[in-house]
PDB file of C-alpha atoms in Angstrom:
ATOM      1  CA  MET P  50     121.404 252.619 -29.921  1.00  0.00           C
ATOM      2  CA  PRO P  51     119.658 249.201 -29.617  1.00  0.00           C
ATOM      3  CA  TYR P  52     121.342 245.907 -30.463  1.00  0.00           C
ATOM      4  CA  LEU P  53     120.218 242.892 -32.126  1.00  0.00           C
ATOM      5  CA  LEU P  54     121.841 239.454 -31.789  1.00  0.00           C
ATOM      6  CA  VAL P  55     121.177 237.270 -34.751  1.00  0.00           C
ATOM      7  CA  VAL P  56     121.677 233.513 -34.428  1.00  0.00           C
ATOM      8  CA  ALA P  57     121.716 231.285 -37.477  1.00  0.00           C
ATOM      9  CA  PRO P  58     121.870 227.433 -36.758  1.00  0.00           C
ATOM     10  CA  THR P  59     121.452 224.874 -39.500  1.00  0.00           C
ATOM     11  CA  ILE P  60     119.267 222.028 -38.067  1.00  0.00           C
ATOM     12  CA  PRO P  61     119.905 218.470 -39.371  1.00  0.00           C
ATOM     13  CA  GLU P  62     116.434 217.286 -41.081  1.00  0.00           C
ATOM     14  CA  ASP P  63     116.440 214.352 -38.868  1.00  0.00           C
ATOM     15  CA  HIS P  64     116.415 216.666 -35.868  1.00  0.00           C
ATOM     16  CA  LYS P  65     113.994 219.298 -37.010  1.00  0.00           C
ATOM     17  CA  GLU P  66     110.846 217.843 -35.470  1.00  0.00           C
ATOM     18  CA  LYS P  67     112.644 217.655 -32.073  1.00  0.00           C
ATOM     19  CA  PHE P  68     114.082 221.101 -32.325  1.00  0.00           C
ATOM     20  CA  LEU P  69     110.576 222.788 -33.043  1.00  0.00           C
ATOM     21  CA  ALA P  70     108.864 220.888 -30.351  1.00  0.00           C
ATOM     22  CA  ALA P  71     111.408 222.326 -28.048  1.00  0.00           C
ATOM     23  CA  TRP P  72     111.436 225.722 -29.366  1.00  0.00           C
ATOM     24  CA  PRO P  73     108.234 227.059 -27.302  1.00  0.00           C
ATOM     25  CA  GLN P  74     110.564 226.133 -24.025  1.00  0.00           C
ATOM     26  CA  ILE P  75     113.845 227.383 -25.301  1.00  0.00           C
ATOM     27  CA  VAL P  76     112.125 230.779 -26.344  1.00  0.00           C
ATOM     28  CA  GLU P  77     110.787 231.221 -22.780  1.00  0.00           C
ATOM     29  CA  GLN P  78     113.941 230.522 -21.391  1.00  0.00           C
ATOM     30  CA  ILE P  79     115.734 233.219 -23.575  1.00  0.00           C
ATOM     31  CA  LYS P  80     113.287 235.846 -22.840  1.00  0.00           C
ATOM     32  CA  GLY P  81     113.792 235.041 -19.061  1.00  0.00           C
ATOM     33  CA  VAL P  82     117.457 235.992 -19.062  1.00  0.00           C
ATOM     34  CA  PRO P  83     118.055 239.618 -17.801  1.00  0.00           C
ATOM     35  CA  LYS P  84     117.985 242.557 -20.348  1.00  0.00           C
ATOM     36  CA  VAL P  85     116.275 240.642 -23.173  1.00  0.00           C
ATOM     37  CA  LEU P  86     113.927 242.859 -24.664  1.00  0.00           C
ATOM     38  CA  GLY P  87     112.483 240.372 -27.045  1.00  0.00           C
ATOM     39  CA  VAL P  88     112.938 237.463 -29.242  1.00  0.00           C
ATOM     40  CA  SER P  89     111.834 236.832 -33.078  1.00  0.00           C
ATOM     41  CA  ALA P  90     112.553 233.846 -34.728  1.00  0.00           C
ATOM     42  CA  GLY P  91     111.495 231.523 -37.798  1.00  0.00           C
ATOM     43  CA  PRO P  92     112.310 229.319 -40.473  1.00  0.00           C
ATOM     44  CA  VAL P  93     114.436 230.275 -43.652  1.00  0.00           C
ATOM     45  CA  ILE P  94     112.143 229.344 -46.827  1.00  0.00           C
ATOM     46  CA  GLY P  95     114.378 230.924 -49.319  1.00  0.00           C
ATOM     47  CA  GLU P  96     118.036 231.869 -49.693  1.00  0.00           C
ATOM     48  CA  ASP P  97     119.650 234.067 -52.422  1.00  0.00           C
ATOM     49  CA  GLY P  98     116.074 233.468 -54.306  1.00  0.00           C
ATOM     50  CA  GLU P  99     116.443 229.438 -54.098  1.00  0.00           C
ATOM     51  CA  LYS P 100     114.940 227.164 -51.602  1.00  0.00           C
ATOM     52  CA  PRO P 101     117.301 226.180 -48.779  1.00  0.00           C
ATOM     53  CA  LYS P 102     118.950 222.804 -49.068  1.00  0.00           C
ATOM     54  CA  ASP P 103     119.123 222.639 -45.110  1.00  0.00           C
ATOM     55  CA  PHE P 104     116.793 223.653 -42.526  1.00  0.00           C
ATOM     56  CA  LYS P 105     117.672 226.720 -40.885  1.00  0.00           C
ATOM     57  CA  PHE P 106     115.819 228.690 -38.063  1.00  0.00           C
ATOM     58  CA  ILE P 107     117.030 232.550 -37.734  1.00  0.00           C
ATOM     59  CA  GLN P 108     116.830 233.638 -33.970  1.00  0.00           C
ATOM     60  CA  THR P 109     116.960 237.397 -33.311  1.00  0.00           C
ATOM     61  CA  ILE P 110     117.393 238.507 -29.663  1.00  0.00           C
ATOM     62  CA  ALA P 111     116.966 242.505 -28.855  1.00  0.00           C
ATOM     63  CA  PHE P 112     118.954 244.598 -26.246  1.00  0.00           C
ATOM     64  CA  ALA P 113     119.052 248.021 -25.119  1.00  0.00           C
ATOM     65  CA  THR P 114     122.934 248.238 -25.000  1.00  0.00           C
ATOM     66  CA  LEU P 115     125.886 246.479 -26.179  1.00  0.00           C
ATOM     67  CA  GLU P 116     126.833 245.463 -22.601  1.00  0.00           C
ATOM     68  CA  ASP P 117     123.446 243.858 -22.445  1.00  0.00           C
ATOM     69  CA  ALA P 118     124.282 241.818 -25.542  1.00  0.00           C
ATOM     70  CA  GLU P 119     127.549 240.658 -24.210  1.00  0.00           C
ATOM     71  CA  SER P 120     126.060 239.983 -20.829  1.00  0.00           C
ATOM     72  CA  PHE P 121     123.519 237.684 -22.150  1.00  0.00           C
ATOM     73  CA  GLN P 122     126.149 235.500 -24.195  1.00  0.00           C
ATOM     74  CA  LYS P 123     128.001 234.975 -20.888  1.00  0.00           C
ATOM     75  CA  SER P 124     124.919 234.288 -18.944  1.00  0.00           C
ATOM     76  CA  ASP P 125     124.511 231.049 -17.104  1.00  0.00           C
ATOM     77  CA  TRP P 126     121.560 230.079 -19.699  1.00  0.00           C
ATOM     78  CA  ALA P 127     124.034 230.794 -22.795  1.00  0.00           C
ATOM     79  CA  VAL P 128     127.074 228.989 -21.098  1.00  0.00           C
ATOM     80  CA  GLU P 129     124.764 225.964 -20.171  1.00  0.00           C
ATOM     81  CA  SER P 130     123.027 225.710 -23.788  1.00  0.00           C
ATOM     82  CA  LYS P 131     126.525 225.836 -25.447  1.00  0.00           C
ATOM     83  CA  LYS P 132     127.820 223.065 -23.294  1.00  0.00           C
ATOM     84  CA  LYS P 133     124.630 220.955 -24.001  1.00  0.00           C
ATOM     85  CA  PHE P 134     124.890 221.665 -27.636  1.00  0.00           C
ATOM     86  CA  GLU P 135     128.527 220.460 -27.770  1.00  0.00           C
ATOM     87  CA  GLU P 136     127.757 217.296 -26.040  1.00  0.00           C
ATOM     88  CA  ALA P 137     124.834 216.393 -28.129  1.00  0.00           C
ATOM     89  CA  ALA P 138     126.488 217.085 -31.206  1.00  0.00           C
ATOM     90  CA  LYS P 139     129.760 214.955 -30.371  1.00  0.00           C
ATOM     91  CA  ALA P 140     127.339 212.387 -28.945  1.00  0.00           C
ATOM     92  CA  GLN P 141     125.795 211.997 -32.489  1.00  0.00           C
ATOM     93  CA  GLY P 142     128.838 212.500 -34.664  1.00  0.00           C
ATOM     94  CA  LEU P 143     127.798 216.046 -35.616  1.00  0.00           C
ATOM     95  CA  ASP P 144     129.731 219.366 -35.872  1.00  0.00           C
ATOM     96  CA  ALA P 145     130.151 220.756 -32.468  1.00  0.00           C
ATOM     97  CA  THR P 146     130.656 224.118 -33.648  1.00  0.00           C
ATOM     98  CA  MET P 147     128.316 226.659 -32.115  1.00  0.00           C
ATOM     99  CA  PRO P 148     125.944 228.343 -34.614  1.00  0.00           C
ATOM    100  CA  PRO P 149     126.999 231.537 -36.321  1.00  0.00           C
ATOM    101  CA  HIS P 150     126.081 234.715 -34.552  1.00  0.00           C
ATOM    102  CA  THR P 151     126.638 238.373 -34.817  1.00  0.00           C
ATOM    103  CA  VAL P 152     125.561 241.529 -32.877  1.00  0.00           C
ATOM    104  CA  PHE P 153     124.312 244.254 -34.789  1.00  0.00           C
ATOM    105  CA  GLU P 154     123.892 247.993 -33.698  1.00  0.00           C
ATOM    106  CA  THR P 155     120.684 249.271 -35.067  1.00  0.00           C
ATOM    107  CA  GLY P 156     118.416 252.057 -35.536  1.00  0.00           C
ATOM    108  CA  PRO P 157     115.326 252.438 -32.963  1.00  0.00           C
ATOM    109  CA  PHE P 158     113.247 249.196 -32.978  1.00  0.00           C
ATOM    110  CA  PRO P 159     110.358 249.603 -35.048  1.00  0.00           C
ATOM    111  CA  GLU P 160     106.847 250.531 -33.339  1.00  0.00           C
ATOM    112  CA  GLN P 161     104.386 247.751 -34.877  1.00  0.00           C
ATOM    113  CA  THR P 162     101.872 245.347 -33.506  1.00  0.00           C
ATOM    114  CA  ALA P 163     102.836 242.356 -35.795  1.00  0.00           C
ATOM    115  CA  LEU P 164     105.452 241.222 -38.152  1.00  0.00           C
ATOM    116  CA  PRO P 165     104.766 240.784 -41.777  1.00  0.00           C
ATOM    117  CA  ALA P 166     104.243 237.423 -43.433  1.00  0.00           C
ATOM    118  CA  TYR P 167     107.678 237.359 -44.641  1.00  0.00           C
ATOM    119  CA  THR P 168     110.940 239.124 -43.601  1.00  0.00           C
ATOM    120  CA  GLN P 169     113.553 239.386 -46.033  1.00  0.00           C
ATOM    121  CA  MET P 170     117.084 239.777 -44.086  1.00  0.00           C
ATOM    122  CA  SER P 171     119.946 240.972 -46.308  1.00  0.00           C
ATOM    123  CA  ARG P 172     123.497 240.615 -44.983  1.00  0.00           C
ATOM    124  CA  ILE P 173     126.518 242.567 -46.734  1.00  0.00           C
ATOM    125  CA  SER P 174     129.997 242.741 -45.804  1.00  0.00           C
ATOM    126  CA  VAL P 175     132.341 245.715 -46.234  1.00  0.00           C
ATOM    127  CA  SER P 176     136.220 246.011 -46.671  1.00  0.00           C
ATOM    128  CA  ASP P 177     136.023 248.158 -43.550  1.00  0.00           C
ATOM    129  CA  GLU P 178     133.869 250.117 -41.143  1.00  0.00           C
ATOM    130  CA  SER P 179     134.342 253.445 -43.326  1.00  0.00           C
ATOM    131  CA  LYS P 180     132.081 251.925 -45.982  1.00  0.00           C
ATOM    132  CA  ALA P 181     129.277 251.229 -43.867  1.00  0.00           C
ATOM    133  CA  ASP P 182     127.666 254.482 -44.705  1.00  0.00           C
ATOM    134  CA  GLU P 183     128.223 254.098 -48.250  1.00  0.00           C
ATOM    135  CA  LEU P 184     126.439 250.761 -48.219  1.00  0.00           C
ATOM    136  CA  LYS P 185     123.765 252.273 -46.044  1.00  0.00           C
ATOM    137  CA  GLY P 186     123.162 254.979 -48.925  1.00  0.00           C
ATOM    138  CA  ALA P 187     123.163 252.374 -51.467  1.00  0.00           C
ATOM    139  CA  TRP P 188     120.466 250.390 -49.658  1.00  0.00           C
ATOM    140  CA  ASP P 189     118.320 253.509 -48.805  1.00  0.00           C
ATOM    141  CA  ALA P 190     118.369 254.064 -52.441  1.00  0.00           C
ATOM    142  CA  PHE P 191     117.168 250.379 -53.235  1.00  0.00           C
ATOM    143  CA  MET P 192     114.470 250.829 -50.883  1.00  0.00           C
ATOM    144  CA  LYS P 193     113.148 254.058 -52.248  1.00  0.00           C
ATOM    145  CA  VAL P 194     113.113 252.097 -55.724  1.00  0.00           C
ATOM    146  CA  ILE P 195     110.973 249.528 -54.233  1.00  0.00           C
ATOM    147  CA  GLY P 196     108.994 251.642 -52.032  1.00  0.00           C
ATOM    148  CA  LYS P 197     109.586 250.031 -48.883  1.00  0.00           C
ATOM    149  CA  GLU P 198     111.063 251.166 -45.752  1.00  0.00           C
ATOM    150  CA  ALA P 199     113.822 248.950 -44.210  1.00  0.00           C
ATOM    151  CA  TRP P 200     115.493 248.692 -40.607  1.00  0.00           C
ATOM    152  CA  GLY P 201     118.665 247.472 -39.875  1.00  0.00           C
ATOM    153  CA  GLY P 202     122.156 248.454 -38.771  1.00  0.00           C
ATOM    154  CA  LYS P 203     125.875 247.274 -38.710  1.00  0.00           C
ATOM    155  CA  SER P 204     127.837 244.583 -36.917  1.00  0.00           C
ATOM    156  CA  VAL P 205     130.034 245.302 -34.058  1.00  0.00           C
ATOM    157  CA  GLY P 206     132.976 243.201 -33.361  1.00  0.00           C
ATOM    158  CA  GLY P 207     134.198 240.372 -35.437  1.00  0.00           C
ATOM    159  CA  ASP P 208     136.814 240.094 -38.332  1.00  0.00           C
ATOM    160  CA  LYS P 209     134.688 241.718 -40.788  1.00  0.00           C
ATOM    161  CA  THR P 210     131.983 244.650 -40.852  1.00  0.00           C
ATOM    162  CA  TYR P 211     128.497 243.637 -42.009  1.00  0.00           C
ATOM    163  CA  GLY P 212     125.617 245.662 -42.816  1.00  0.00           C
ATOM    164  CA  ILE P 213     122.010 244.003 -42.400  1.00  0.00           C
ATOM    165  CA  GLY P 214     118.751 245.204 -43.574  1.00  0.00           C
ATOM    166  CA  LEU P 215     115.374 243.694 -42.695  1.00  0.00           C
ATOM    167  CA  VAL P 216     112.315 244.394 -45.156  1.00  0.00           C
ATOM    168  CA  GLY P 217     108.746 243.037 -44.720  1.00  0.00           C
ATOM    169  CA  TRP P 218     106.424 241.546 -47.484  1.00  0.00           C
ATOM    170  CA  ASP P 219     102.827 240.393 -47.714  1.00  0.00           C
ATOM    171  CA  SER P 220     103.800 237.508 -50.016  1.00  0.00           C
ATOM    172  CA  ILE P 221     106.498 235.455 -52.059  1.00  0.00           C
ATOM    173  CA  GLN P 222     104.910 236.835 -55.039  1.00  0.00           C
ATOM    174  CA  ASP P 223     105.321 240.403 -53.833  1.00  0.00           C
ATOM    175  CA  VAL P 224     109.043 239.935 -53.471  1.00  0.00           C
ATOM    176  CA  GLN P 225     109.574 238.586 -57.026  1.00  0.00           C
ATOM    177  CA  ALA P 226     107.611 241.026 -58.768  1.00  0.00           C
ATOM    178  CA  ALA P 227     109.348 243.891 -56.865  1.00  0.00           C
ATOM    179  CA  LEU P 228     112.925 242.402 -57.757  1.00  0.00           C
ATOM    180  CA  SER P 229     111.874 241.750 -61.395  1.00  0.00           C
ATOM    181  CA  LYS P 230     111.927 245.202 -62.089  1.00  0.00           C
ATOM    182  CA  PRO P 231     115.072 246.420 -63.978  1.00  0.00           C
ATOM    183  CA  ASP P 232     115.651 249.665 -61.837  1.00  0.00           C
ATOM    184  CA  ALA P 233     115.093 247.421 -58.391  1.00  0.00           C
ATOM    185  CA  LYS P 234     117.379 244.802 -59.703  1.00  0.00           C
ATOM    186  CA  ALA P 235     119.944 247.375 -60.759  1.00  0.00           C
ATOM    187  CA  ALA P 236     120.061 248.959 -57.323  1.00  0.00           C
ATOM    188  CA  TYR P 237     119.878 245.598 -55.538  1.00  0.00           C
ATOM    189  CA  GLU P 238     122.787 244.601 -57.364  1.00  0.00           C
ATOM    190  CA  LYS P 239     124.782 247.704 -56.675  1.00  0.00           C
ATOM    191  CA  CYS P 240     124.396 247.121 -52.997  1.00  0.00           C
ATOM    192  CA  LYS P 241     125.267 243.222 -53.542  1.00  0.00           C
ATOM    193  CA  ALA P 242     128.362 244.001 -55.454  1.00  0.00           C
ATOM    194  CA  MET P 243     129.664 246.163 -52.228  1.00  0.00           C
ATOM    195  CA  GLY P 244     130.685 242.964 -50.648  1.00  0.00           C
ATOM    196  CA  ASP P 245     129.929 239.266 -49.778  1.00  0.00           C
ATOM    197  CA  SER P 246     126.104 239.116 -49.519  1.00  0.00           C
ATOM    198  CA  LYS P 247     123.580 236.582 -48.201  1.00  0.00           C
ATOM    199  CA  ASP P 248     119.776 236.899 -48.464  1.00  0.00           C
ATOM    200  CA  ALA P 249     117.409 234.980 -46.418  1.00  0.00           C
ATOM    201  CA  LEU P 250     113.455 234.984 -46.567  1.00  0.00           C
ATOM    202  CA  ILE P 251     112.246 234.094 -43.156  1.00  0.00           C
ATOM    203  CA  GLN P 252     108.679 233.378 -41.625  1.00  0.00           C
ATOM    204  CA  LEU P 253     109.611 235.725 -38.689  1.00  0.00           C
ATOM    205  CA  VAL P 254     107.403 235.512 -35.626  1.00  0.00           C
ATOM    206  CA  GLN P 255     107.778 237.849 -32.737  1.00  0.00           C
ATOM    207  CA  TYR P 256     107.510 236.152 -29.073  1.00  0.00           C
TER     208      TYR P 256
END
């Protein structure tokens, strides 16, 4: 099974332009680390149906195996990046805690030439791993109602188990129209009721 490392940093507003200017170089460095299959990333333009208060830039890194994902996190590049991040944050009086990141075991990566204009990333926690299949069933039912095919998986390691689903949309209007239908809203709420949930609408780009 393939694996996806999801990193979700919050970038201070006064560092946004500097980060975006450096991103092309950063992504090439990530792709240069052995065993990295691909990188997709982009800004979050919506969180739980609202405009985000802070600038967030979600990064996803694909691997063939869990061992490859773990090796990446211990790589010279990752260790050096962590060191630089902490030093820069402390020098500017910012939180030096590394951005949240989670590894997910997923289904086979989708075969597609381009990502949709918008990607909805939904993450829902479950009380224990035995509930993961129940969550997947509820999510599949939700996808059937809105006529979409989703791709995702479940987290590995960590204190909590999370399910993740990614759905492509052509426009924000399409998202709003689909979720405004009573049956879709009910199916969606059933999924979210299974645990703590977080939705992000991302302008994801494949590199």
